[in-house]
PDB file of C-alpha atoms in Angstrom:
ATOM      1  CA  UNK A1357      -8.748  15.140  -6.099  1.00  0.00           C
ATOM      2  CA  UNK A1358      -9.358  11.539  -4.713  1.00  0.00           C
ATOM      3  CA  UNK A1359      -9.510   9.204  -8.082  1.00  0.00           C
ATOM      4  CA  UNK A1360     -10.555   6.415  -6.214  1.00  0.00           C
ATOM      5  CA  UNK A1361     -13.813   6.868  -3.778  1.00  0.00           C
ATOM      6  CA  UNK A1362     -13.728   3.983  -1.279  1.00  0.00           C
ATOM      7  CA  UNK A1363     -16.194   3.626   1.441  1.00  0.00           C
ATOM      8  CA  UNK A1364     -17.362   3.332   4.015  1.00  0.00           C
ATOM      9  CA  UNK A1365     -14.373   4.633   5.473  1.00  0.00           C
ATOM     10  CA  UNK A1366     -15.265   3.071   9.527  1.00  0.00           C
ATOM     11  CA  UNK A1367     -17.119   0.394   9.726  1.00  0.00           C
ATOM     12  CA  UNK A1368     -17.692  -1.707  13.455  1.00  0.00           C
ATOM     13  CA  UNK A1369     -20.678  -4.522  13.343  1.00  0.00           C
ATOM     14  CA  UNK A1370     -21.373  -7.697  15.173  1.00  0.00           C
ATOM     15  CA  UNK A1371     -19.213 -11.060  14.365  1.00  0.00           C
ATOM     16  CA  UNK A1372     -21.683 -13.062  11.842  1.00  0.00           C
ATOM     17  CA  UNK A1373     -23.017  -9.824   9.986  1.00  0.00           C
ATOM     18  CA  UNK A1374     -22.352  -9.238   6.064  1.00  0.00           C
ATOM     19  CA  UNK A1375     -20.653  -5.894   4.881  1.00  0.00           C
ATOM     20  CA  UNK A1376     -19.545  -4.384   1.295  1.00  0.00           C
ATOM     21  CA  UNK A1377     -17.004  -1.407   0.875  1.00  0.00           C
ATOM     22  CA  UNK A1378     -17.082  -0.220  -2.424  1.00  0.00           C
ATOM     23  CA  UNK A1379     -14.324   1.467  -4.288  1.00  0.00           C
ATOM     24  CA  UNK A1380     -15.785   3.657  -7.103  1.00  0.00           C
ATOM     25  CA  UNK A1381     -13.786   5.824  -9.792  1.00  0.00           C
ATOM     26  CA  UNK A1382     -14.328   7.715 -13.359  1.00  0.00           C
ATOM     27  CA  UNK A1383     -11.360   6.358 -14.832  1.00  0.00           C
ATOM     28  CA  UNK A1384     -10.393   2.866 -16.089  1.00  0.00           C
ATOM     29  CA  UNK A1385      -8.260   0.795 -14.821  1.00  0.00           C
ATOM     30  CA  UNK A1386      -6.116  -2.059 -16.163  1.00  0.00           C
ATOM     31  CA  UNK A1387      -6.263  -4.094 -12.753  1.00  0.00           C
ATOM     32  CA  UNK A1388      -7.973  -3.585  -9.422  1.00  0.00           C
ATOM     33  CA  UNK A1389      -5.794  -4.591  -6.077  1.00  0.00           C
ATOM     34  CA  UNK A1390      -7.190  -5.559  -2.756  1.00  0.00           C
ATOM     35  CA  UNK A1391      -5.109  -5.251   0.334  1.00  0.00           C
ATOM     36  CA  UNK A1392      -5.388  -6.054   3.830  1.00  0.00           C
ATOM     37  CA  UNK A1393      -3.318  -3.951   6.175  1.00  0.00           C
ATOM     38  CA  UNK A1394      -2.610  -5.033  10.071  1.00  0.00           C
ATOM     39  CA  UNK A1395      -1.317  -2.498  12.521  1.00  0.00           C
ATOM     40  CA  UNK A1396       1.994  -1.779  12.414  1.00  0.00           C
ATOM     41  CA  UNK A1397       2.812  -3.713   9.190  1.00  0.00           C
ATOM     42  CA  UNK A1398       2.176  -3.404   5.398  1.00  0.00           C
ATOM     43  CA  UNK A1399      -0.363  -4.126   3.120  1.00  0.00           C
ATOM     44  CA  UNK A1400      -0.992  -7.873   1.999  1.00  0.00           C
ATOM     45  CA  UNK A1401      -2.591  -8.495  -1.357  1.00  0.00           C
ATOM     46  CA  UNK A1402      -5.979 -10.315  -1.484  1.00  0.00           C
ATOM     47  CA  UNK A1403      -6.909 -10.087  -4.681  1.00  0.00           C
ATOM     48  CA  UNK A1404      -6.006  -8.936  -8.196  1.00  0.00           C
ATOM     49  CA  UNK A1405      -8.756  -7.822 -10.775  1.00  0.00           C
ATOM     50  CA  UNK A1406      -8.358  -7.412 -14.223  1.00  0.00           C
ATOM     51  CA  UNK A1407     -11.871  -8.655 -16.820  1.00  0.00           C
ATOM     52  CA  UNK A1408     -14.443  -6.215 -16.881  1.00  0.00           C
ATOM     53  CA  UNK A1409     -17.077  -8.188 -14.661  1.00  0.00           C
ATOM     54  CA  UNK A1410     -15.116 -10.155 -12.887  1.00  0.00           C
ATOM     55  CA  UNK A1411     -15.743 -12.101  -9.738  1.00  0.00           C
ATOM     56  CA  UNK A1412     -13.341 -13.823  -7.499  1.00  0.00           C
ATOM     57  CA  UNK A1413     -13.656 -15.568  -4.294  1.00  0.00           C
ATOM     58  CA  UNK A1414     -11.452 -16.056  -1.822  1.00  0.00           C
ATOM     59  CA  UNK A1415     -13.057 -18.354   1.062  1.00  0.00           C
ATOM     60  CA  UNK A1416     -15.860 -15.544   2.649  1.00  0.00           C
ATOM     61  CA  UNK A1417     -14.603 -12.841   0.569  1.00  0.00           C
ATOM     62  CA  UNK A1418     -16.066 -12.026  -2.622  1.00  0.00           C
ATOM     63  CA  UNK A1419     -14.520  -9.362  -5.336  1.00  0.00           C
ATOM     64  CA  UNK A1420     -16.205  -7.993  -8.584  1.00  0.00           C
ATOM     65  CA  UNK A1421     -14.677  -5.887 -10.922  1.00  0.00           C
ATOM     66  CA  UNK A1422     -17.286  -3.254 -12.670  1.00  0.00           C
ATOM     67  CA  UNK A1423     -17.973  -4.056 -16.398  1.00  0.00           C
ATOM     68  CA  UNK A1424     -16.397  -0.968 -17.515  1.00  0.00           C
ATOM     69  CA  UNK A1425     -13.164  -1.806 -14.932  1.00  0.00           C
ATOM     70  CA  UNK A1426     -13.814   1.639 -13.373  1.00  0.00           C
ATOM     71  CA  UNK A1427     -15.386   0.206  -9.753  1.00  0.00           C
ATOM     72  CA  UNK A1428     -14.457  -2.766  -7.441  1.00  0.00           C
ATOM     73  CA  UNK A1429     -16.473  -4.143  -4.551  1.00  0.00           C
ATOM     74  CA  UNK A1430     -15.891  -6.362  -1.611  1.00  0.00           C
ATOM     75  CA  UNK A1431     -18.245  -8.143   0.059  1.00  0.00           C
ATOM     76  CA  UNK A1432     -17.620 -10.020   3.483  1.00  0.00           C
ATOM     77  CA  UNK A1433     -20.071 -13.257   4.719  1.00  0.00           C
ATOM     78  CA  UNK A1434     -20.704 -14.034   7.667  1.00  0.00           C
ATOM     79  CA  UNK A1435     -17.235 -11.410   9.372  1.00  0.00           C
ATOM     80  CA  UNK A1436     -15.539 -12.555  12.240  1.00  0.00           C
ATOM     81  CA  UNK A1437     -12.965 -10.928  14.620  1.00  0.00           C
ATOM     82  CA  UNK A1438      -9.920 -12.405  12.769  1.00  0.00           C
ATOM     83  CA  UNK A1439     -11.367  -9.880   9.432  1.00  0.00           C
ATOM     84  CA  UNK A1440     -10.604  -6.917  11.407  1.00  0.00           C
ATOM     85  CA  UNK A1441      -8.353  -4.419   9.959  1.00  0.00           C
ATOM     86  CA  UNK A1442      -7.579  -1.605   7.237  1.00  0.00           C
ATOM     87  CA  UNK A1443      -8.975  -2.701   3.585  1.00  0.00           C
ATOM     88  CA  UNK A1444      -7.410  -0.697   0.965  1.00  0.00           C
ATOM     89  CA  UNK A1445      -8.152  -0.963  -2.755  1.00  0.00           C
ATOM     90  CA  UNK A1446      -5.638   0.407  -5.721  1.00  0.00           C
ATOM     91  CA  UNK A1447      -6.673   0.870  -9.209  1.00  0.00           C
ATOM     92  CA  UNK A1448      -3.642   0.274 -11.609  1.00  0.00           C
ATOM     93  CA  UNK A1449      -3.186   2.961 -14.511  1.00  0.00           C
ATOM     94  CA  UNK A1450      -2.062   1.968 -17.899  1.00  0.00           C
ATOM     95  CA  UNK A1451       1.563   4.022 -17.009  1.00  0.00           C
ATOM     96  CA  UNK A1452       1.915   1.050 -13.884  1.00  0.00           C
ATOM     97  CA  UNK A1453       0.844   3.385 -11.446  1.00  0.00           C
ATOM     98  CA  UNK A1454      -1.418   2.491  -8.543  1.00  0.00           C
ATOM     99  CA  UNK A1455      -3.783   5.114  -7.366  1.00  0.00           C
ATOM    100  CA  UNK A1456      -4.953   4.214  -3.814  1.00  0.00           C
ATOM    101  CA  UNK A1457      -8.521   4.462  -2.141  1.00  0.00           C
ATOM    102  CA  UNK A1458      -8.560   6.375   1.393  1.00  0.00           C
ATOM    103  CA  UNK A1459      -9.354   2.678   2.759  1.00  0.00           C
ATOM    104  CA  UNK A1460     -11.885   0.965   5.275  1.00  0.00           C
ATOM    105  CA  UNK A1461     -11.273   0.302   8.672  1.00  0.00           C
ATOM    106  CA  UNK A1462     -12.967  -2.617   9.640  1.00  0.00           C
ATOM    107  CA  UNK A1463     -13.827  -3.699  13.518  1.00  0.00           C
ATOM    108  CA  UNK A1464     -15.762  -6.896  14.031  1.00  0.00           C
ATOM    109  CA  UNK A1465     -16.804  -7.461  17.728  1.00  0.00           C
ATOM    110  CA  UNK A1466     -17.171 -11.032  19.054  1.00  0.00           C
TER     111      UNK A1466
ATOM    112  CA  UNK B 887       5.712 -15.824  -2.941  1.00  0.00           C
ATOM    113  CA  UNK B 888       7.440 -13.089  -3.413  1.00  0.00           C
ATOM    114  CA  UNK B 889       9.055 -11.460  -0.270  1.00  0.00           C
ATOM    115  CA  UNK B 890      10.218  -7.372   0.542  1.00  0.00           C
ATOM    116  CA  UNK B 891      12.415  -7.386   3.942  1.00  0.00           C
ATOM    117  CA  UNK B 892      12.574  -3.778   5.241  1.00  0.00           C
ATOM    118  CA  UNK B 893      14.745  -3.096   8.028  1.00  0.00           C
ATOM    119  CA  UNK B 894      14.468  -1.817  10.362  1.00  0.00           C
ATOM    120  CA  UNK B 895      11.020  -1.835  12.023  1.00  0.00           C
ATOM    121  CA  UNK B 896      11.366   0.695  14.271  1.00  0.00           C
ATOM    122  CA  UNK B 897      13.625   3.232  14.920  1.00  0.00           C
ATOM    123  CA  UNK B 898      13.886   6.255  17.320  1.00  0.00           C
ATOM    124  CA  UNK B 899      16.248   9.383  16.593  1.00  0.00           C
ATOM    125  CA  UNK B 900      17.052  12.722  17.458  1.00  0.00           C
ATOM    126  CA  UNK B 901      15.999  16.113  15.249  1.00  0.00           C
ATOM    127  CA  UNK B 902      18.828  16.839  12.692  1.00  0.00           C
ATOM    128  CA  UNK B 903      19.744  13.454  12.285  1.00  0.00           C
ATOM    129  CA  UNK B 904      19.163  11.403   9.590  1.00  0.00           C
ATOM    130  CA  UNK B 905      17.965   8.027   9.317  1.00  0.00           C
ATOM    131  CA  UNK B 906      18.422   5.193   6.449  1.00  0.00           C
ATOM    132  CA  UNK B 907      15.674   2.343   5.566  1.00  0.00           C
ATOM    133  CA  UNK B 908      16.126  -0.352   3.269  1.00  0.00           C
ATOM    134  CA  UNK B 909      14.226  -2.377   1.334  1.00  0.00           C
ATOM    135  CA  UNK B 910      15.361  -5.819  -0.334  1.00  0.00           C
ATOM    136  CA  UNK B 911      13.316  -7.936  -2.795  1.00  0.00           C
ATOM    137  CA  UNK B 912      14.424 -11.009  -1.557  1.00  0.00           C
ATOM    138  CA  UNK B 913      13.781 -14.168  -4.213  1.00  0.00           C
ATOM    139  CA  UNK B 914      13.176 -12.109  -6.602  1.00  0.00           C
ATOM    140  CA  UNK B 915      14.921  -8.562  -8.877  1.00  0.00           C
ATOM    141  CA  UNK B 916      12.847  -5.359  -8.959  1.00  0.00           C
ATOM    142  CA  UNK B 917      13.716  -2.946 -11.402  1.00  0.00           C
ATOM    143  CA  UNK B 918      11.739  -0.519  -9.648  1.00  0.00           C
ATOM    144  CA  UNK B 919      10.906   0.058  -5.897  1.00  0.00           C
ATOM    145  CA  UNK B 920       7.954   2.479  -4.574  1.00  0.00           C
ATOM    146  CA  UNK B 921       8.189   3.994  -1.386  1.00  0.00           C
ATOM    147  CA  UNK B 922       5.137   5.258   0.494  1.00  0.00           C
ATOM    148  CA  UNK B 923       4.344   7.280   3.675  1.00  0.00           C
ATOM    149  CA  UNK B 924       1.335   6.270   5.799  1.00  0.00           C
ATOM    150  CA  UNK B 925      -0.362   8.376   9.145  1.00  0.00           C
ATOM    151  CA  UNK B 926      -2.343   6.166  11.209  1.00  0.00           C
ATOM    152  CA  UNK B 927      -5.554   4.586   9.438  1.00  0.00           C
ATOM    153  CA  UNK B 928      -5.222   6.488   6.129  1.00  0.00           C
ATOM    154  CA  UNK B 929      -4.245   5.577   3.136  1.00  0.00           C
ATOM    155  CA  UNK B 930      -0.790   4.625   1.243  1.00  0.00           C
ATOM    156  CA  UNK B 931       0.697   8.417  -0.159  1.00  0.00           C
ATOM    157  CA  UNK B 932       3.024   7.523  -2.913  1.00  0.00           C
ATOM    158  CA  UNK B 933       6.616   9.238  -2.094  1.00  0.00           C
ATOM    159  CA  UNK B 934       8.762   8.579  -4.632  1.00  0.00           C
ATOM    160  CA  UNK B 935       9.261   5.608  -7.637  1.00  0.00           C
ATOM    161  CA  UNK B 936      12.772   4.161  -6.939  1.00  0.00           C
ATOM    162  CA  UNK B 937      14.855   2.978 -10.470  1.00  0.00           C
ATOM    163  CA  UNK B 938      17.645   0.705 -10.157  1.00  0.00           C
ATOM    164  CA  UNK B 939      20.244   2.381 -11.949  1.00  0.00           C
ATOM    165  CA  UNK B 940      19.012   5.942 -12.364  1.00  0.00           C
ATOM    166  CA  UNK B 941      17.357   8.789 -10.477  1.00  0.00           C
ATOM    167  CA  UNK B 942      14.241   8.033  -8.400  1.00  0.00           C
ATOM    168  CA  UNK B 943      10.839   9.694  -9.306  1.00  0.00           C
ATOM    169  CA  UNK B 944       9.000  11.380  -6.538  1.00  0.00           C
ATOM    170  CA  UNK B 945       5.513  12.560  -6.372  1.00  0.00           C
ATOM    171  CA  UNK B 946       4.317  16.617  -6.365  1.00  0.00           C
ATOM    172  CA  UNK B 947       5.190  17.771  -3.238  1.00  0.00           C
ATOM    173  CA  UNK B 948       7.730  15.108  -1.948  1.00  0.00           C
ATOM    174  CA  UNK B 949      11.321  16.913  -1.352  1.00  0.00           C
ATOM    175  CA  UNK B 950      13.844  14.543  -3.222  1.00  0.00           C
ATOM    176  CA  UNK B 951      16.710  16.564  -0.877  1.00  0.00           C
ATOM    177  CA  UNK B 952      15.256  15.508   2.340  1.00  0.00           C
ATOM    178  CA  UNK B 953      14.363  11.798   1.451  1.00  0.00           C
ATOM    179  CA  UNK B 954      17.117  10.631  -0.729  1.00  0.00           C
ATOM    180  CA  UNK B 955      16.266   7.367  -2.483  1.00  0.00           C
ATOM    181  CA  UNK B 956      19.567   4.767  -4.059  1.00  0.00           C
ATOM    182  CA  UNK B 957      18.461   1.579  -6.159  1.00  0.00           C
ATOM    183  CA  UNK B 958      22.247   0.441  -6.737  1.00  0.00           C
ATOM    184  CA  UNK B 959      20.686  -2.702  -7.310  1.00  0.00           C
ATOM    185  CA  UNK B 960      18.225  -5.609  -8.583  1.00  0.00           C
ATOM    186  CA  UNK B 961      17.232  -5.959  -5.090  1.00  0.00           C
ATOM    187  CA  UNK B 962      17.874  -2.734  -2.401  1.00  0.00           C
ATOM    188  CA  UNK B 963      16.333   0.305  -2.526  1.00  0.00           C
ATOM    189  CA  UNK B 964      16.988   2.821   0.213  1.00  0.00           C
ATOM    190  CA  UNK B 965      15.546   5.691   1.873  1.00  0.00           C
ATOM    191  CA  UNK B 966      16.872   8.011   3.822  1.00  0.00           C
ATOM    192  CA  UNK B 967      15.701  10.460   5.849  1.00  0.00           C
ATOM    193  CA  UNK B 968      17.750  13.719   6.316  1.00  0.00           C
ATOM    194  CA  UNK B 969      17.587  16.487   8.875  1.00  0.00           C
ATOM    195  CA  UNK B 970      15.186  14.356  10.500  1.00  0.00           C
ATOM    196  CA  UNK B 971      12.733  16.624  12.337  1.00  0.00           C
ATOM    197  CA  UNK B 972       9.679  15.731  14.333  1.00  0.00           C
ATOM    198  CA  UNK B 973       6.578  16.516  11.820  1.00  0.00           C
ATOM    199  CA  UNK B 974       8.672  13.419   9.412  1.00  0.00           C
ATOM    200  CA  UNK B 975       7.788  11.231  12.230  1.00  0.00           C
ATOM    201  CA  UNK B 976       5.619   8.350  10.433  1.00  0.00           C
ATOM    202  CA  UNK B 977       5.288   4.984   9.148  1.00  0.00           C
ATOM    203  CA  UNK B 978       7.065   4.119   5.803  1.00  0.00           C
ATOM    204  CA  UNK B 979       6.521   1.453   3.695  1.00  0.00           C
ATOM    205  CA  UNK B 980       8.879   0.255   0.295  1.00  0.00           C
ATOM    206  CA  UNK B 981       6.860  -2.292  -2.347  1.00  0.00           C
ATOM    207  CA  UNK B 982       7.881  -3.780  -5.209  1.00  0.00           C
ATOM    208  CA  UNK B 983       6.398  -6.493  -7.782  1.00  0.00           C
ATOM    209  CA  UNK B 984       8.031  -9.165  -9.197  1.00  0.00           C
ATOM    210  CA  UNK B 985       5.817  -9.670 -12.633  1.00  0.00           C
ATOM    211  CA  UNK B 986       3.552  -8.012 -14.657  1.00  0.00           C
ATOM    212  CA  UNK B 987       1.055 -10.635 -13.179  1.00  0.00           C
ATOM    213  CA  UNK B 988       0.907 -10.196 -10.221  1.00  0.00           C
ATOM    214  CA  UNK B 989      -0.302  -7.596  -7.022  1.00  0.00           C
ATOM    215  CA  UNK B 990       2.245  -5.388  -5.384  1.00  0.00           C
ATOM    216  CA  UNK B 991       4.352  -7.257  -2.220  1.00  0.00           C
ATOM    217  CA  UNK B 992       5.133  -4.594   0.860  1.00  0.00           C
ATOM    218  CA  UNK B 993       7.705  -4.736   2.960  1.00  0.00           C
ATOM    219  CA  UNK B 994       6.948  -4.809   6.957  1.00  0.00           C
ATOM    220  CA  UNK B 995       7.003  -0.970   7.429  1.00  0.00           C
ATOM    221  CA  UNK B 996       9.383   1.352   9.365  1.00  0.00           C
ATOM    222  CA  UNK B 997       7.954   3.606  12.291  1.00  0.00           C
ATOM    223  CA  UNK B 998      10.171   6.239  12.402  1.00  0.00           C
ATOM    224  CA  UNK B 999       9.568   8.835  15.654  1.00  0.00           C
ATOM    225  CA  UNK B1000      11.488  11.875  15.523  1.00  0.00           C
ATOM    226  CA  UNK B1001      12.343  13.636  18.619  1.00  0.00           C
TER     227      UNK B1001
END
């Protein structure tokens, strides 16, 4: 059973376009991790989310955190070619463990 | 930031043998270490929690015989890969965190091909 629905899973559009993956789940969490994976190396944190209704921006990325800290979403202005890669999110449990979302592979063509 | 050094990157061996990754937190102590197995563009699968001091955890599934994990200290964790065969061929990848405030830091990743 996949706790943490993330999609799209593939996603290729034009450099310039917007884009949203969404990372949905029944349970709470205490915090909501984005990652940004390369290929060939590991994940690098974006973002951590913790308030119910949180937003946080990080230059064209923007992150909310569901009121009831059970869904996360990431929206992308304006992509370019350097955004390419694997987008993963990870819901943190009270017991410290992380329960990952299949991810979003991400292609933005010049 | 925090920094994870896992060494090596890449490493090529033969079935039967077995094959040793490590993980260092390196400004930083990590009581605990997490070790994950990734196929190409999925998702992280949790192997095994690694405790400094004590026996690691490992997830449903995960044979603690054939992927022995030591956490002798603060700041290496190892893995190691025993009876190597082809079908544990894969890329693994060791985090840690260094507060309670903060995200989860990955090391680099080892692609391991068995042949």
């Amino acid at each position: 059973t996949q706790l943490l629905e993330q999609s799209p899973q593939f996603l290729s559009i034009q450099e310039g376009e917007n884009l949203t993956v969404y990372c949905n789940s029944s349970s709470v969490f205490s915090s909501l991790q984005w990652y940004r994976q390369e290929p060939g190396e590991g994940p690098v944190l974006l973002v951590t989310v913790v308030t119910g209704g949180e937003v946080k921006k990080l230059k064209r990325l923007t992150f909310q955190f569901g009121d009831a800290r059970k869904d996360s979403s990431l929206h992308i202005t304006a992509a370019q070619p350097g955004d390419t890669g694997l987008y993963l999110c990870a819901g943190e449990r009270v017991n410290r463990k992380l329960i990952w979302g299949l991810g979003t592979s991400l292609a933005v063509n010049p | 930031g925090a920094v994870v050094s896992q060494h090596p990157s890449w490493v090529i061996c033969k079935s039967g043998t077995s094959v040793k990754i490590e993980c260092r937190s390196l400004d930083f102590q990590a009581t605990t270490m997490f070790w994950y197995r990734q196929f190409p563009k999925q998702s992280l699968m949790l192997m095994a929690t690694s405790n400094e001091g004590s026996k690691a955890t490992y997830e449903q599934g995960v044979e603690k015989d054939k992927f022995l994990i030591n956490h002798a200290s603060l700041t290496l964790s190892t893995l190691t890969v025993t009876s190597a065969h082809p079908e544990d061929s894969s890329f693994y990848i060791c985090s840690a965190r260094q507060t309670d405030n903060y995200g989860y830091t990955f090391g680099s990743g080892t692609r391991l091909t068995v042949v």
